[in-house]
Amino acid sequence: AAGVIQSPRHLIKEKRETATLKCYPIPRHDTVYWYQQGPGQDPQFLISFYEKMQSDKGSIPDRFSAQQFSDYHSELNMSSLELGDSALYFCAIERGNTIYFGEGSWLTVV
Amino acid sequence: AQTVTQSQPEMSVQEAETVTLSCTYDTSESDYYLFWYKQPPSRQMILVIRQEAYKQQNATENRFSVNFQKAAKSFSLKISDSQLGDAAMYFCAYRRENTDKLIFGTGTRLQVFP
């Protein structure tokens, strides 16, 4: 079945460190989205890619960057981590005008 | 800008009963999609049901159905024969046709009592 694999599932980093989250659409998919869900909040759109090009940008901090690679997997890079970056990060794909989410990557910044 | 409002932070229902979760949205678009997602304690984001704005017929998926009122910009979710496994956070979401962003409401936490 089609889906989204995210890794790592859990990550603990210290303040000011860097973290990289990975997303693997299965089968490979031309459109990828990243969302951030803080504690007790609804998911917030960060950024999306279509055919390896950035297609839309939301409330993504300048400390964050993302990329979609030639094999269509995507990575979200977060630098100078802050305590407020602790959240659940979702990667998602679009299929038939519907967005389907991966299981998410938990980032804890200590 | 489009917004999605869920005015019920929490709802509860007894097992086997019916519950309705409310959602309103604001948009100037005529073509769009509306969704309900379920987020159980595992925090997975699971699609429950989808409605295309151009369709007059309300979407139905087994025990889940919607009441879509386009003129009123209302999109409520009805859960029939509630089960313990329905306990979760439910998010209403809007997506303008042919654009990327899903815009979420703030969610409604549903408790199901035996």
mmCIF file of C-alpha atoms in Angstrom:
data_model
loop_
_atom_site.group_PDB
_atom_site.id
_atom_site.type_symbol
_atom_site.label_atom_id
_atom_site.label_comp_id
_atom_site.label_asym_id
_atom_site.label_seq_id
_atom_site.Cartn_x
_atom_site.Cartn_y
_atom_site.Cartn_z
ATOM 1 C CA ALA A 1 0.000 0.000 0.000
ATOM 2 C CA ALA A 2 1.112 3.540 -0.661
ATOM 3 C CA GLY A 3 2.383 5.431 2.332
ATOM 4 C CA VAL A 4 5.027 7.594 3.846
ATOM 5 C CA ILE A 5 7.983 6.401 5.882
ATOM 6 C CA GLN A 6 9.570 8.877 8.227
ATOM 7 C CA SER A 7 12.839 8.562 10.090
ATOM 8 C CA PRO A 8 13.873 8.786 12.746
ATOM 9 C CA ARG A 9 10.659 8.289 14.660
ATOM 10 C CA HIS A 10 12.133 9.855 17.768
ATOM 11 C CA LEU A 11 15.001 12.279 18.135
ATOM 12 C CA ILE A 12 16.438 14.082 21.129
ATOM 13 C CA LYS A 13 18.741 17.026 20.538
ATOM 14 C CA GLU A 14 20.243 19.750 22.659
ATOM 15 C CA LYS A 15 19.694 23.446 22.136
ATOM 16 C CA ARG A 16 21.729 24.930 19.301
ATOM 17 C CA GLU A 17 22.270 21.512 17.720
ATOM 18 C CA THR A 18 21.148 20.474 14.251
ATOM 19 C CA ALA A 19 18.567 17.840 13.350
ATOM 20 C CA THR A 20 17.650 16.200 10.064
ATOM 21 C CA LEU A 21 14.342 14.444 9.459
ATOM 22 C CA LYS A 22 13.801 12.196 6.473
ATOM 23 C CA CYS A 23 10.714 11.288 4.505
ATOM 24 C CA TYR A 24 10.321 8.436 2.019
ATOM 25 C CA PRO A 25 7.074 8.334 0.020
ATOM 26 C CA ILE A 26 6.223 4.797 -1.091
ATOM 27 C CA PRO A 27 5.905 4.483 -3.979
ATOM 28 C CA ARG A 28 7.951 7.524 -4.867
ATOM 29 C CA HIS A 29 5.782 10.585 -5.131
ATOM 30 C CA ASP A 30 6.306 13.892 -6.869
ATOM 31 C CA THR A 31 4.702 16.029 -4.124
ATOM 32 C CA VAL A 32 5.822 16.144 -0.498
ATOM 33 C CA TYR A 33 4.646 18.311 2.380
ATOM 34 C CA TRP A 34 6.087 19.015 5.824
ATOM 35 C CA TYR A 35 3.943 19.950 8.818
ATOM 36 C CA GLN A 36 4.847 20.790 12.406
ATOM 37 C CA GLN A 37 2.523 19.997 15.307
ATOM 38 C CA GLY A 38 3.433 21.488 18.655
ATOM 39 C CA PRO A 39 1.996 20.176 21.941
ATOM 40 C CA GLY A 40 -1.759 20.663 22.041
ATOM 41 C CA GLN A 41 -1.799 22.414 18.674
ATOM 42 C CA ASP A 42 -3.087 21.711 15.217
ATOM 43 C CA PRO A 43 -0.579 20.885 12.468
ATOM 44 C CA GLN A 44 1.040 23.892 10.836
ATOM 45 C CA PHE A 45 2.199 23.789 7.231
ATOM 46 C CA LEU A 46 5.925 24.364 6.810
ATOM 47 C CA ILE A 47 6.870 23.747 3.207
ATOM 48 C CA SER A 48 6.064 21.632 0.160
ATOM 49 C CA PHE A 49 7.816 20.345 -2.929
ATOM 50 C CA TYR A 50 6.653 19.333 -6.370
ATOM 51 C CA GLU A 51 9.052 17.572 -8.699
ATOM 52 C CA LYS A 52 11.984 18.504 -6.472
ATOM 53 C CA MET A 53 11.171 22.207 -6.563
ATOM 54 C CA GLN A 54 9.746 24.147 -3.645
ATOM 55 C CA SER A 55 6.079 24.731 -4.431
ATOM 56 C CA ASP A 56 4.793 26.521 -1.349
ATOM 57 C CA LYS A 57 6.106 27.869 1.918
ATOM 58 C CA GLY A 58 4.352 28.368 5.204
ATOM 59 C CA SER A 59 5.492 29.390 8.644
ATOM 60 C CA ILE A 60 8.930 27.832 8.390
ATOM 61 C CA PRO A 61 11.708 29.513 10.385
ATOM 62 C CA ASP A 62 14.805 30.667 8.524
ATOM 63 C CA ARG A 63 16.765 28.156 10.617
ATOM 64 C CA PHE A 64 14.915 25.376 8.814
ATOM 65 C CA SER A 65 15.503 24.226 5.270
ATOM 66 C CA ALA A 66 14.170 21.361 3.228
ATOM 67 C CA GLN A 67 14.872 19.596 0.002
ATOM 68 C CA GLN A 68 13.410 16.930 -2.239
ATOM 69 C CA PHE A 69 15.984 14.704 -3.864
ATOM 70 C CA SER A 70 16.190 12.981 -7.241
ATOM 71 C CA ASP A 71 14.762 9.773 -5.752
ATOM 72 C CA TYR A 72 11.849 11.909 -4.412
ATOM 73 C CA HIS A 73 12.664 11.441 -0.769
ATOM 74 C CA SER A 74 12.744 14.634 1.240
ATOM 75 C CA GLU A 75 14.729 15.951 4.181
ATOM 76 C CA LEU A 76 13.948 18.688 6.672
ATOM 77 C CA ASN A 77 17.031 20.269 8.202
ATOM 78 C CA MET A 78 16.719 22.244 11.403
ATOM 79 C CA SER A 79 19.663 24.193 12.781
ATOM 80 C CA SER A 80 20.280 26.207 15.955
ATOM 81 C CA LEU A 81 17.533 24.229 17.630
ATOM 82 C CA GLU A 82 15.416 25.946 20.236
ATOM 83 C CA LEU A 83 13.248 24.469 22.974
ATOM 84 C CA GLY A 84 10.197 25.652 21.034
ATOM 85 C CA ASP A 85 11.126 23.422 18.107
ATOM 86 C CA SER A 86 10.079 20.405 20.166
ATOM 87 C CA ALA A 87 7.179 19.023 18.191
ATOM 88 C CA LEU A 88 5.844 16.240 16.035
ATOM 89 C CA TYR A 89 6.920 16.689 12.428
ATOM 90 C CA PHE A 90 4.807 15.130 9.721
ATOM 91 C CA CYS A 91 5.694 14.404 6.159
ATOM 92 C CA ALA A 92 2.723 13.966 3.842
ATOM 93 C CA ILE A 93 1.922 13.165 0.228
ATOM 94 C CA GLU A 94 -0.957 14.051 -2.021
ATOM 95 C CA ARG A 95 -2.984 11.392 -3.776
ATOM 96 C CA GLY A 96 -6.222 12.210 -5.566
ATOM 97 C CA ASN A 97 -6.488 15.693 -4.043
ATOM 98 C CA THR A 98 -6.184 14.204 -0.566
ATOM 99 C CA ILE A 99 -3.193 14.576 1.729
ATOM 100 C CA TYR A 100 -1.985 11.483 3.548
ATOM 101 C CA PHE A 101 0.378 11.713 6.476
ATOM 102 C CA GLY A 102 3.292 9.640 7.647
ATOM 103 C CA GLU A 103 3.464 8.570 11.279
ATOM 104 C CA GLY A 104 5.592 11.563 12.166
ATOM 105 C CA SER A 105 8.958 12.193 13.759
ATOM 106 C CA TRP A 106 9.075 13.295 17.370
ATOM 107 C CA LEU A 107 11.716 15.914 18.039
ATOM 108 C CA THR A 108 12.558 16.803 21.603
ATOM 109 C CA VAL A 109 14.964 19.666 22.215
ATOM 110 C CA VAL A 110 16.520 19.732 25.674
ATOM 111 C CA ALA B 1 -7.314 34.156 3.947
ATOM 112 C CA GLN B 2 -9.043 30.906 4.564
ATOM 113 C CA THR B 3 -9.804 29.915 8.144
ATOM 114 C CA VAL B 4 -11.267 26.859 9.802
ATOM 115 C CA THR B 5 -13.077 27.046 13.134
ATOM 116 C CA GLN B 6 -13.934 24.224 15.472
ATOM 117 C CA SER B 7 -15.901 25.705 18.346
ATOM 118 C CA GLN B 8 -16.062 22.554 20.472
ATOM 119 C CA PRO B 9 -12.732 21.908 22.222
ATOM 120 C CA GLU B 10 -14.139 18.744 23.809
ATOM 121 C CA MET B 11 -17.090 16.456 23.262
ATOM 122 C CA SER B 12 -18.182 13.234 24.858
ATOM 123 C CA VAL B 13 -20.496 10.439 23.821
ATOM 124 C CA GLN B 14 -21.635 7.140 25.204
ATOM 125 C CA GLU B 15 -20.735 3.979 23.370
ATOM 126 C CA ALA B 16 -23.265 3.103 20.637
ATOM 127 C CA GLU B 17 -24.669 6.632 20.636
ATOM 128 C CA THR B 18 -24.343 9.302 17.951
ATOM 129 C CA VAL B 19 -22.278 12.459 18.191
ATOM 130 C CA THR B 20 -21.830 15.438 15.872
ATOM 131 C CA LEU B 21 -18.685 17.534 15.689
ATOM 132 C CA SER B 22 -18.979 21.042 14.269
ATOM 133 C CA CYS B 23 -16.760 22.866 11.831
ATOM 134 C CA THR B 24 -17.141 26.141 10.000
ATOM 135 C CA TYR B 25 -14.792 27.687 7.510
ATOM 136 C CA ASP B 26 -14.311 30.896 5.663
ATOM 137 C CA THR B 27 -13.305 31.132 2.042
ATOM 138 C CA SER B 28 -14.074 33.128 -1.060
ATOM 139 C CA GLU B 29 -13.277 30.161 -3.303
ATOM 140 C CA SER B 30 -15.953 28.083 -4.994
ATOM 141 C CA ASP B 31 -13.899 24.948 -5.532
ATOM 142 C CA TYR B 32 -12.223 23.320 -2.566
ATOM 143 C CA TYR B 33 -12.034 20.182 -0.447
ATOM 144 C CA LEU B 34 -12.947 19.595 3.152
ATOM 145 C CA PHE B 35 -11.635 16.827 5.366
ATOM 146 C CA TRP B 36 -11.959 15.315 8.775
ATOM 147 C CA TYR B 37 -8.819 13.767 10.215
ATOM 148 C CA LYS B 38 -8.637 11.661 13.343
ATOM 149 C CA GLN B 39 -5.614 11.782 15.628
ATOM 150 C CA PRO B 40 -5.666 9.059 18.301
ATOM 151 C CA PRO B 41 -3.222 8.991 21.232
ATOM 152 C CA SER B 42 -0.602 7.456 18.925
ATOM 153 C CA ARG B 43 -0.641 10.868 17.187
ATOM 154 C CA GLN B 44 -1.053 9.341 13.751
ATOM 155 C CA MET B 45 -3.044 11.622 11.442
ATOM 156 C CA ILE B 46 -5.717 9.434 9.869
ATOM 157 C CA LEU B 47 -8.109 10.529 7.140
ATOM 158 C CA VAL B 48 -11.706 9.936 8.171
ATOM 159 C CA ILE B 49 -13.722 11.460 5.351
ATOM 160 C CA ARG B 50 -13.464 13.875 2.453
ATOM 161 C CA GLN B 51 -15.966 16.180 0.755
ATOM 162 C CA GLU B 52 -15.592 17.932 -2.587
ATOM 163 C CA ALA B 53 -17.284 21.331 -2.536
ATOM 164 C CA TYR B 54 -18.783 20.843 -5.980
ATOM 165 C CA LYS B 55 -20.663 17.757 -4.830
ATOM 166 C CA GLN B 56 -24.057 18.376 -3.289
ATOM 167 C CA GLN B 57 -24.286 14.883 -1.859
ATOM 168 C CA ASN B 58 -22.887 14.496 1.625
ATOM 169 C CA ALA B 59 -19.956 12.102 1.934
ATOM 170 C CA THR B 60 -20.381 8.891 3.934
ATOM 171 C CA GLU B 61 -17.835 6.343 5.130
ATOM 172 C CA ASN B 62 -19.414 3.533 7.126
ATOM 173 C CA ARG B 63 -20.363 5.045 10.521
ATOM 174 C CA PHE B 64 -19.020 8.469 9.578
ATOM 175 C CA SER B 65 -21.005 11.006 7.597
ATOM 176 C CA VAL B 66 -20.881 14.721 7.030
ATOM 177 C CA ASN B 67 -23.446 17.471 6.799
ATOM 178 C CA PHE B 68 -22.009 19.866 4.241
ATOM 179 C CA GLN B 69 -23.788 23.189 3.966
ATOM 180 C CA LYS B 70 -21.886 25.170 1.344
ATOM 181 C CA ALA B 71 -23.855 28.401 1.651
ATOM 182 C CA ALA B 72 -23.469 28.397 5.417
ATOM 183 C CA LYS B 73 -19.827 27.254 5.130
ATOM 184 C CA SER B 74 -20.481 24.507 7.589
ATOM 185 C CA PHE B 75 -19.040 20.989 7.587
ATOM 186 C CA SER B 76 -20.051 18.837 10.544
ATOM 187 C CA LEU B 77 -19.050 15.224 11.190
ATOM 188 C CA LYS B 78 -21.554 12.717 12.492
ATOM 189 C CA ILE B 79 -20.294 9.546 14.119
ATOM 190 C CA SER B 80 -22.970 6.896 14.510
ATOM 191 C CA ASP B 81 -22.817 3.872 16.817
ATOM 192 C CA SER B 82 -19.773 5.345 18.581
ATOM 193 C CA GLN B 83 -17.062 2.917 19.614
ATOM 194 C CA LEU B 84 -14.342 3.182 22.221
ATOM 195 C CA GLY B 85 -11.801 3.296 19.411
ATOM 196 C CA ASP B 86 -13.345 6.503 18.119
ATOM 197 C CA ALA B 87 -11.868 8.389 21.059
ATOM 198 C CA ALA B 88 -9.369 10.803 19.540
ATOM 199 C CA MET B 89 -8.719 14.373 18.532
ATOM 200 C CA TYR B 90 -10.647 15.245 15.384
ATOM 201 C CA PHE B 91 -9.407 17.953 13.058
ATOM 202 C CA CYS B 92 -11.455 19.624 10.380
ATOM 203 C CA ALA B 93 -9.337 20.780 7.439
ATOM 204 C CA TYR B 94 -9.738 22.822 4.271
ATOM 205 C CA ARG B 95 -7.788 22.653 1.057
ATOM 206 C CA ARG B 96 -8.285 24.974 -1.858
ATOM 207 C CA GLU B 97 -8.334 23.135 -5.124
ATOM 208 C CA ASN B 98 -4.978 22.779 -6.815
ATOM 209 C CA THR B 99 -2.997 24.321 -4.012
ATOM 210 C CA ASP B 100 -0.748 22.727 -1.475
ATOM 211 C CA LYS B 101 -1.809 23.801 1.948
ATOM 212 C CA LEU B 102 -4.133 21.977 4.278
ATOM 213 C CA ILE B 103 -5.553 24.480 6.760
ATOM 214 C CA PHE B 104 -6.611 22.899 10.025
ATOM 215 C CA GLY B 105 -9.051 23.854 12.717
ATOM 216 C CA THR B 106 -7.931 23.696 16.327
ATOM 217 C CA GLY B 107 -9.464 20.294 16.866
ATOM 218 C CA THR B 108 -12.151 18.667 18.988
ATOM 219 C CA ARG B 109 -11.213 16.045 21.554
ATOM 220 C CA LEU B 110 -13.800 13.275 21.578
ATOM 221 C CA GLN B 111 -14.205 11.042 24.590
ATOM 222 C CA VAL B 112 -16.229 7.848 24.343
ATOM 223 C CA PHE B 113 -17.653 6.385 27.555
ATOM 224 C CA PRO B 114 -18.636 2.730 27.931
#
